[in-house]
CSV table of C-alpha atoms in Angstrom, one decimal:
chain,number,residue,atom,x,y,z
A,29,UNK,CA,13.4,-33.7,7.7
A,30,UNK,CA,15.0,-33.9,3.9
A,31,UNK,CA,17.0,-31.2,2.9
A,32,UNK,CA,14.4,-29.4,0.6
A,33,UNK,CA,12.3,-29.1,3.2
A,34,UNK,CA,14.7,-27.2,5.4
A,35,UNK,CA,14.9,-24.8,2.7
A,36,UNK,CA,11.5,-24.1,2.4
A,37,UNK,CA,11.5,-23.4,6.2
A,38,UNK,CA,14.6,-21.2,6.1
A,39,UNK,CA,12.8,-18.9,3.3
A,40,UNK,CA,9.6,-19.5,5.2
A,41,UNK,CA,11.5,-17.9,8.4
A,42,UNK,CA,13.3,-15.0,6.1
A,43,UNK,CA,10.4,-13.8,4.7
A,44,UNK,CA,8.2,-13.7,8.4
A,45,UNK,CA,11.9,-12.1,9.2
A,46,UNK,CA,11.5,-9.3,6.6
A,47,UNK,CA,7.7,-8.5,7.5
A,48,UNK,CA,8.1,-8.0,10.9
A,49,UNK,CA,11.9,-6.2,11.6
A,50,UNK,CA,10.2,-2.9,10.3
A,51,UNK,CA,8.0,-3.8,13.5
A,52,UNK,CA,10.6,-4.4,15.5
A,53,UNK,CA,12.7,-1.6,14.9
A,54,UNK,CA,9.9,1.4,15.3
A,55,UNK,CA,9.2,-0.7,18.7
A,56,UNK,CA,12.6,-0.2,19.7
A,57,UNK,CA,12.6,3.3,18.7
A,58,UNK,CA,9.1,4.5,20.5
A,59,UNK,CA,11.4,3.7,23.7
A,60,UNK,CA,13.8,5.2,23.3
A,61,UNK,CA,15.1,8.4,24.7
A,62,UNK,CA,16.2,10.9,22.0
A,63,UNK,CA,14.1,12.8,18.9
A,64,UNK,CA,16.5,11.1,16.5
A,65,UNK,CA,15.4,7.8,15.2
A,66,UNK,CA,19.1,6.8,14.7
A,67,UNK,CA,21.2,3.9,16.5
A,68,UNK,CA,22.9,4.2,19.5
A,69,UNK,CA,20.0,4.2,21.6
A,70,UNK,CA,20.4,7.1,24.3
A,71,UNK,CA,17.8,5.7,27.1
A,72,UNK,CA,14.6,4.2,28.0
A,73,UNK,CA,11.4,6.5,27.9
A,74,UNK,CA,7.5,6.1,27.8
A,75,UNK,CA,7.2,9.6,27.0
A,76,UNK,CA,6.2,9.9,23.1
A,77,UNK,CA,3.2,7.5,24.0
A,78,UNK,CA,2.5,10.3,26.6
A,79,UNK,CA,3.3,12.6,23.9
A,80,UNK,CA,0.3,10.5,21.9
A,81,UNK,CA,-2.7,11.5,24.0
A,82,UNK,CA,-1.4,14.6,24.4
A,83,UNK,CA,-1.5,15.7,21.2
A,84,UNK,CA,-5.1,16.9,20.3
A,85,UNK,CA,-4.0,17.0,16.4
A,86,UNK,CA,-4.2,12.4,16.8
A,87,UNK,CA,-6.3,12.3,19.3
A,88,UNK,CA,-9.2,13.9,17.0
A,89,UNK,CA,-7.8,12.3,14.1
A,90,UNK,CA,-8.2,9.3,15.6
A,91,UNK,CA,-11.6,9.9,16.4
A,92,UNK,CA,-12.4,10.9,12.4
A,93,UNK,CA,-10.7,7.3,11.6
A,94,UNK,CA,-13.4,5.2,13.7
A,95,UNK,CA,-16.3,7.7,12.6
A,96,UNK,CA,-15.1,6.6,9.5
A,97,UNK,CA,-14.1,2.8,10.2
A,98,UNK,CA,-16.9,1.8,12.1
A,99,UNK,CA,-19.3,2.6,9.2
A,100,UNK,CA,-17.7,1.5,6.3
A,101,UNK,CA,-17.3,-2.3,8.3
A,102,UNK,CA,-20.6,-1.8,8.5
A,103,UNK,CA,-21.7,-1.5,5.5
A,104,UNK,CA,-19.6,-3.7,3.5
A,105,UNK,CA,-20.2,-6.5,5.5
A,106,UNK,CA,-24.0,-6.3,5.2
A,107,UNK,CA,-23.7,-5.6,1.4
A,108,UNK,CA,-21.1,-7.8,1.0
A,109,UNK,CA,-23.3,-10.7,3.0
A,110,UNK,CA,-26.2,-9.9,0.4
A,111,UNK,CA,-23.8,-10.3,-2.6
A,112,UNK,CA,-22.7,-13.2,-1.4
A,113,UNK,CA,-25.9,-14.6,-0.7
A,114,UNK,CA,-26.9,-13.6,-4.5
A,115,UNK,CA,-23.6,-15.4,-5.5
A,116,UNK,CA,-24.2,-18.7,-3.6
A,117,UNK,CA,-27.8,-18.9,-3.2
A,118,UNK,CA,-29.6,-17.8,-6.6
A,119,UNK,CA,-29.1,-18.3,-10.1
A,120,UNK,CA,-28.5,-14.5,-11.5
A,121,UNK,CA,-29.3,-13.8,-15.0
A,122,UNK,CA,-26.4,-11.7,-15.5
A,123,UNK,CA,-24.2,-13.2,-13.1
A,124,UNK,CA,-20.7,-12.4,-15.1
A,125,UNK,CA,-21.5,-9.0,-15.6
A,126,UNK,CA,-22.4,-9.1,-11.3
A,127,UNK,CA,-19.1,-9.9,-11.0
A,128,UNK,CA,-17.0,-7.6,-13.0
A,129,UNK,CA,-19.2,-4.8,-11.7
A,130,UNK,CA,-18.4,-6.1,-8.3
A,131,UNK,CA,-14.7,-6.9,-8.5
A,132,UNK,CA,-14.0,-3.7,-10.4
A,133,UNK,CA,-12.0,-2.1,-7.6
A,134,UNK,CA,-9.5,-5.2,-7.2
A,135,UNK,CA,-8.6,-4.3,-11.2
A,136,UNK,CA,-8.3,-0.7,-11.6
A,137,UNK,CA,-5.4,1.0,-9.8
A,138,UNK,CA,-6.7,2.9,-6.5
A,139,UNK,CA,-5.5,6.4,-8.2
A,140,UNK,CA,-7.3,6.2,-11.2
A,141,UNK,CA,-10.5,4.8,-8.9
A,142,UNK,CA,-9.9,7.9,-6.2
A,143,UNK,CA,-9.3,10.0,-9.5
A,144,UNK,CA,-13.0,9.2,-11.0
A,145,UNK,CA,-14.8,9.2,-7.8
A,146,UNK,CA,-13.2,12.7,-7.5
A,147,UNK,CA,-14.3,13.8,-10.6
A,148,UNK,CA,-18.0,12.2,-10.5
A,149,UNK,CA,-18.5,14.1,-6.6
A,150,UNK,CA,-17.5,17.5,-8.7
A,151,UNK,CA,-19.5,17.0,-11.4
A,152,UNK,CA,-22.2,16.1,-8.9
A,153,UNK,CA,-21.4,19.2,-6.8
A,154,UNK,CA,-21.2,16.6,-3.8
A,155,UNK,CA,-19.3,18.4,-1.3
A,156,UNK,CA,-16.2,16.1,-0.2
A,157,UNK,CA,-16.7,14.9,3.5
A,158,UNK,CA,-16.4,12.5,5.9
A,159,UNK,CA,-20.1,10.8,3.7
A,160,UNK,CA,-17.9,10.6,0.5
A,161,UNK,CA,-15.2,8.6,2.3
A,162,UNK,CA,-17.2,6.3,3.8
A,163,UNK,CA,-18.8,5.8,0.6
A,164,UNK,CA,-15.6,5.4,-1.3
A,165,UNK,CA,-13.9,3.1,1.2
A,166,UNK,CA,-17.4,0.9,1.0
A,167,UNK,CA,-16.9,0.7,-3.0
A,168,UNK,CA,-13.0,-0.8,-2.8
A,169,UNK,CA,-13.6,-3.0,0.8
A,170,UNK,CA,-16.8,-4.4,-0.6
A,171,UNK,CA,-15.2,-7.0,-2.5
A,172,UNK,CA,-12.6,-8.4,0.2
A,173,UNK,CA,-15.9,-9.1,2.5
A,174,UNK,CA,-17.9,-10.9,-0.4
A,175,UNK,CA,-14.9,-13.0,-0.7
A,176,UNK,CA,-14.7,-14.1,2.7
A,177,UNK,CA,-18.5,-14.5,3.0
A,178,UNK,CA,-19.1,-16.0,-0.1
A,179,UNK,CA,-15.9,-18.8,1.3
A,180,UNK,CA,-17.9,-19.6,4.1
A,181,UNK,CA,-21.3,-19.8,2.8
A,182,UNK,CA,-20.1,-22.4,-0.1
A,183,UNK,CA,-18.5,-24.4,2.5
A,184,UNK,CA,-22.6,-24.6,4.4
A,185,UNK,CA,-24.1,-27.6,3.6
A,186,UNK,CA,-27.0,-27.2,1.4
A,187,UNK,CA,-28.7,-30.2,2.7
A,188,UNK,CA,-28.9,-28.3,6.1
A,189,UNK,CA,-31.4,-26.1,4.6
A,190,UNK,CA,-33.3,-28.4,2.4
A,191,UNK,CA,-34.0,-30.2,5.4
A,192,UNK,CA,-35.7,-27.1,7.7
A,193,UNK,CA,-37.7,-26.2,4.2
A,194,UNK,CA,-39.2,-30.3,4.2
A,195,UNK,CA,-40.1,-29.2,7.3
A,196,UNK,CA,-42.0,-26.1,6.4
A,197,UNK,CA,-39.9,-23.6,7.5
A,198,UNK,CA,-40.2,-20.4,5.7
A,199,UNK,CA,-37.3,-18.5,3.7
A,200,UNK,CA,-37.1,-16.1,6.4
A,201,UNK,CA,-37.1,-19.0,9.4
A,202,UNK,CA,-34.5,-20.8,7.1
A,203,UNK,CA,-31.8,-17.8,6.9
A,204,UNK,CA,-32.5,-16.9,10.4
A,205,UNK,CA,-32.2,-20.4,12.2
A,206,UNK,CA,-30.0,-22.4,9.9
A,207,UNK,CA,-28.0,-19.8,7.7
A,208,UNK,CA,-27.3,-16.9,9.7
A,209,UNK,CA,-25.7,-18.8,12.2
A,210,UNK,CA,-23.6,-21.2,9.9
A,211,UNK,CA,-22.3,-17.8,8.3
A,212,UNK,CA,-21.8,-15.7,11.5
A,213,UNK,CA,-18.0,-16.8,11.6
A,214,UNK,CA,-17.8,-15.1,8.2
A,215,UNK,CA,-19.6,-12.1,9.0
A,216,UNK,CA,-17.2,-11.2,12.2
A,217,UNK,CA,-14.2,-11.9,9.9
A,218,UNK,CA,-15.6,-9.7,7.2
A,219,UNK,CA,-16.2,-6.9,9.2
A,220,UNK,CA,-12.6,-7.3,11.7
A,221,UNK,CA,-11.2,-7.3,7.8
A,222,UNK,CA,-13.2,-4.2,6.7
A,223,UNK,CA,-12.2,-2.2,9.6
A,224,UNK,CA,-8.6,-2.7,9.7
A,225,UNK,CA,-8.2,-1.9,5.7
A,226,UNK,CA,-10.5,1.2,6.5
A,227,UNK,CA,-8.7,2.5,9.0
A,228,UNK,CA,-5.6,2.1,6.6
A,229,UNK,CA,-6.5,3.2,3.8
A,230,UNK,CA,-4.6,6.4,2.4
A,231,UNK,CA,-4.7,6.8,-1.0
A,232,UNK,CA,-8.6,7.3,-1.7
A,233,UNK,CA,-8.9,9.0,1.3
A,234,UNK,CA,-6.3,11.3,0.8
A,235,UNK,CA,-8.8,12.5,-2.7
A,236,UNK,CA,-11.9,12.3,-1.4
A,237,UNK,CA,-11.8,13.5,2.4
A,238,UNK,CA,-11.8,16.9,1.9
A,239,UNK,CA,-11.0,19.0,5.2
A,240,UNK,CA,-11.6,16.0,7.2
A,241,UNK,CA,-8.1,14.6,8.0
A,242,UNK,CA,-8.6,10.8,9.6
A,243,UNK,CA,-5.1,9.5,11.0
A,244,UNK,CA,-3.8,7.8,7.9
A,245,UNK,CA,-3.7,11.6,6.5
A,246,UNK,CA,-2.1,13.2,9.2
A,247,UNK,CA,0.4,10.5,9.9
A,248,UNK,CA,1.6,10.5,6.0
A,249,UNK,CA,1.5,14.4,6.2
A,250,UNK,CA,3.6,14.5,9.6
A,251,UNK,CA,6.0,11.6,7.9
A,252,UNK,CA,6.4,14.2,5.1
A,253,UNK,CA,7.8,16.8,7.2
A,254,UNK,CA,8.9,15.5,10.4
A,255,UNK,CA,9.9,11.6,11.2
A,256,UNK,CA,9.7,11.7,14.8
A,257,UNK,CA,9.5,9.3,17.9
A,258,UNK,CA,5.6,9.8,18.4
A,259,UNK,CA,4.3,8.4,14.8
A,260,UNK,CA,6.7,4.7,15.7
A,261,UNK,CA,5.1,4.6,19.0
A,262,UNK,CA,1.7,5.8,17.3
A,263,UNK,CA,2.4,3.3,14.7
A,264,UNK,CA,2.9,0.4,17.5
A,265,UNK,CA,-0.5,1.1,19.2
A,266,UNK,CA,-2.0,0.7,15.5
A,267,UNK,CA,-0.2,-2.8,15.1
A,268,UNK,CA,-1.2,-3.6,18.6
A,269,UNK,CA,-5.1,-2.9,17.8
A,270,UNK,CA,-4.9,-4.8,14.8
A,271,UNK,CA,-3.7,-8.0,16.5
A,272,UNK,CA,-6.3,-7.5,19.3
A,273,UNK,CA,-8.8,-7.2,17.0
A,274,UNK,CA,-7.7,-10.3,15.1
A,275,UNK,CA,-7.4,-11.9,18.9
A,276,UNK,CA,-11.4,-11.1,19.1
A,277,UNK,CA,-12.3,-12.8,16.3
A,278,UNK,CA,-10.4,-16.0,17.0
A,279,UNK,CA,-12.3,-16.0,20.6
A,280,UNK,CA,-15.7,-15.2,18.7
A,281,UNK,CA,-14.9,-18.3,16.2
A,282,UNK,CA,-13.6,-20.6,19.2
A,283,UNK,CA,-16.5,-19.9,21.1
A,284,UNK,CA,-18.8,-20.1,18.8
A,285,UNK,CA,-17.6,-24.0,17.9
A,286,UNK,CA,-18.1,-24.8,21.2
């Protein structure tokens, strides 16, 4: 291997370094025995992931954050599968303007956007709730899942469906036997992607929630106040249902090859 190219792994190996020692460090402190997230360690304990499920304050925030979650995947993958579609498949008139609209969120900062969407449920008299954060986190997710859609579907070979429609298959038959399933690796990544930066998402929740407090809320809130033992280990089981559901998706793609 020539030299430059054992700097470019060394950097490669800081960087993956720098990511992941914040992970390693709130693992080592959600075992161990003492309230003060400080070095030397005082003891081995499983007790603030007891303390976790204990604590009906998570546990119901947690639920809030998959009320929430489950939806907005939902819904930004099937809108983001028909903008897509409309990206890839037809020739839009106004296809520029399409896209601003669409890629909107990914150019304004997320405070003014939480700030306007703020203002507009006021001036609507829309009461904030857990609707108007599913609706807001649908707005700013939609454009990740068009993206990974809209990758897959240009990678389809047209010729595929020219073929079924020489055969007299209908536009309906067409997306249902040769489309859909090209594309169904692209919908499961879009929505794994959706839900993990749902369940996330802070800063235009934190605006348009309301009462409703899902666990990104209430973990910055506690963090605020009180930095203790049970938000690294709660933090952990957040990393660790990330990965598994990354780990589902790379099954669901595997066997879908085979």
């Amino acid at each position: 291997m020539s030299r430059p190219l054992r700097w470019v792994d060394a950097w490669v190996w800081l960087v993956y370094g720098f990511m992941y020692l914040p992970i390693a460090v709130i693992l080592i402190f959600s075992f161990n025995d003492s309230e003060m997230i400080a070095f030397p360690l005082r003891g081995f304990t499983t007790h603030w992931y007891q303390a976790i499920f204990a604590d009906t304050r998570l546990t119901s925030a947690l639920g809030l954050t998959f009320l929430v979650s489950l939806p907005v995947a939902l819904a930004s993958t099937l809108l983001g599968a028909m903008a897509a579609l409309a990206l890839t498949r037809y020739r839009l008139r106004f296809r520029v303007a399409f896209l601003v609209m669409l890629f909107v969120p990914f150019l304004i900062p997320k405070v003014i956007l939480a700030v306007a969407q703020l203002i507009l449920l006021s001036e609507l008299g829309i009461e904030r709730s857990l609707w108007t954060v599913i609706a807001a986190q649908t707005i700013i997710i939609l454009p990740f899942t068009v993206l990974v859609i809209a990758s897959v579907l240009i990678r389809i070979d047209r010729r595929l469906e020219e073929a079924a429609a020489d055969l007299g298959a209908s536009g309906v038959s067409i997306f249902r036997r040769v489309t859909l399933p090209l594309m169904k690796n692209g919908l499961l990544a879009a929505y794994f992607i959706a839900f993990v930066l749902s369940s996330s998402e802070y800063v235009l929740t934190s605006f348009v929630s309301g009462r409703s407090q899902p666990l990104s809320i209430l973990v910055a809130s506690d963090f605020r106040f009180n930095i203790s033992p049970t938000l690294d280990a709660l933090a952990l089981l957040i990393v660790l249902a990330n990965l598994l559901l990354i780990g589902l998706g790379e099954f669901a793609r595997l066997k879908a090859r085979r």
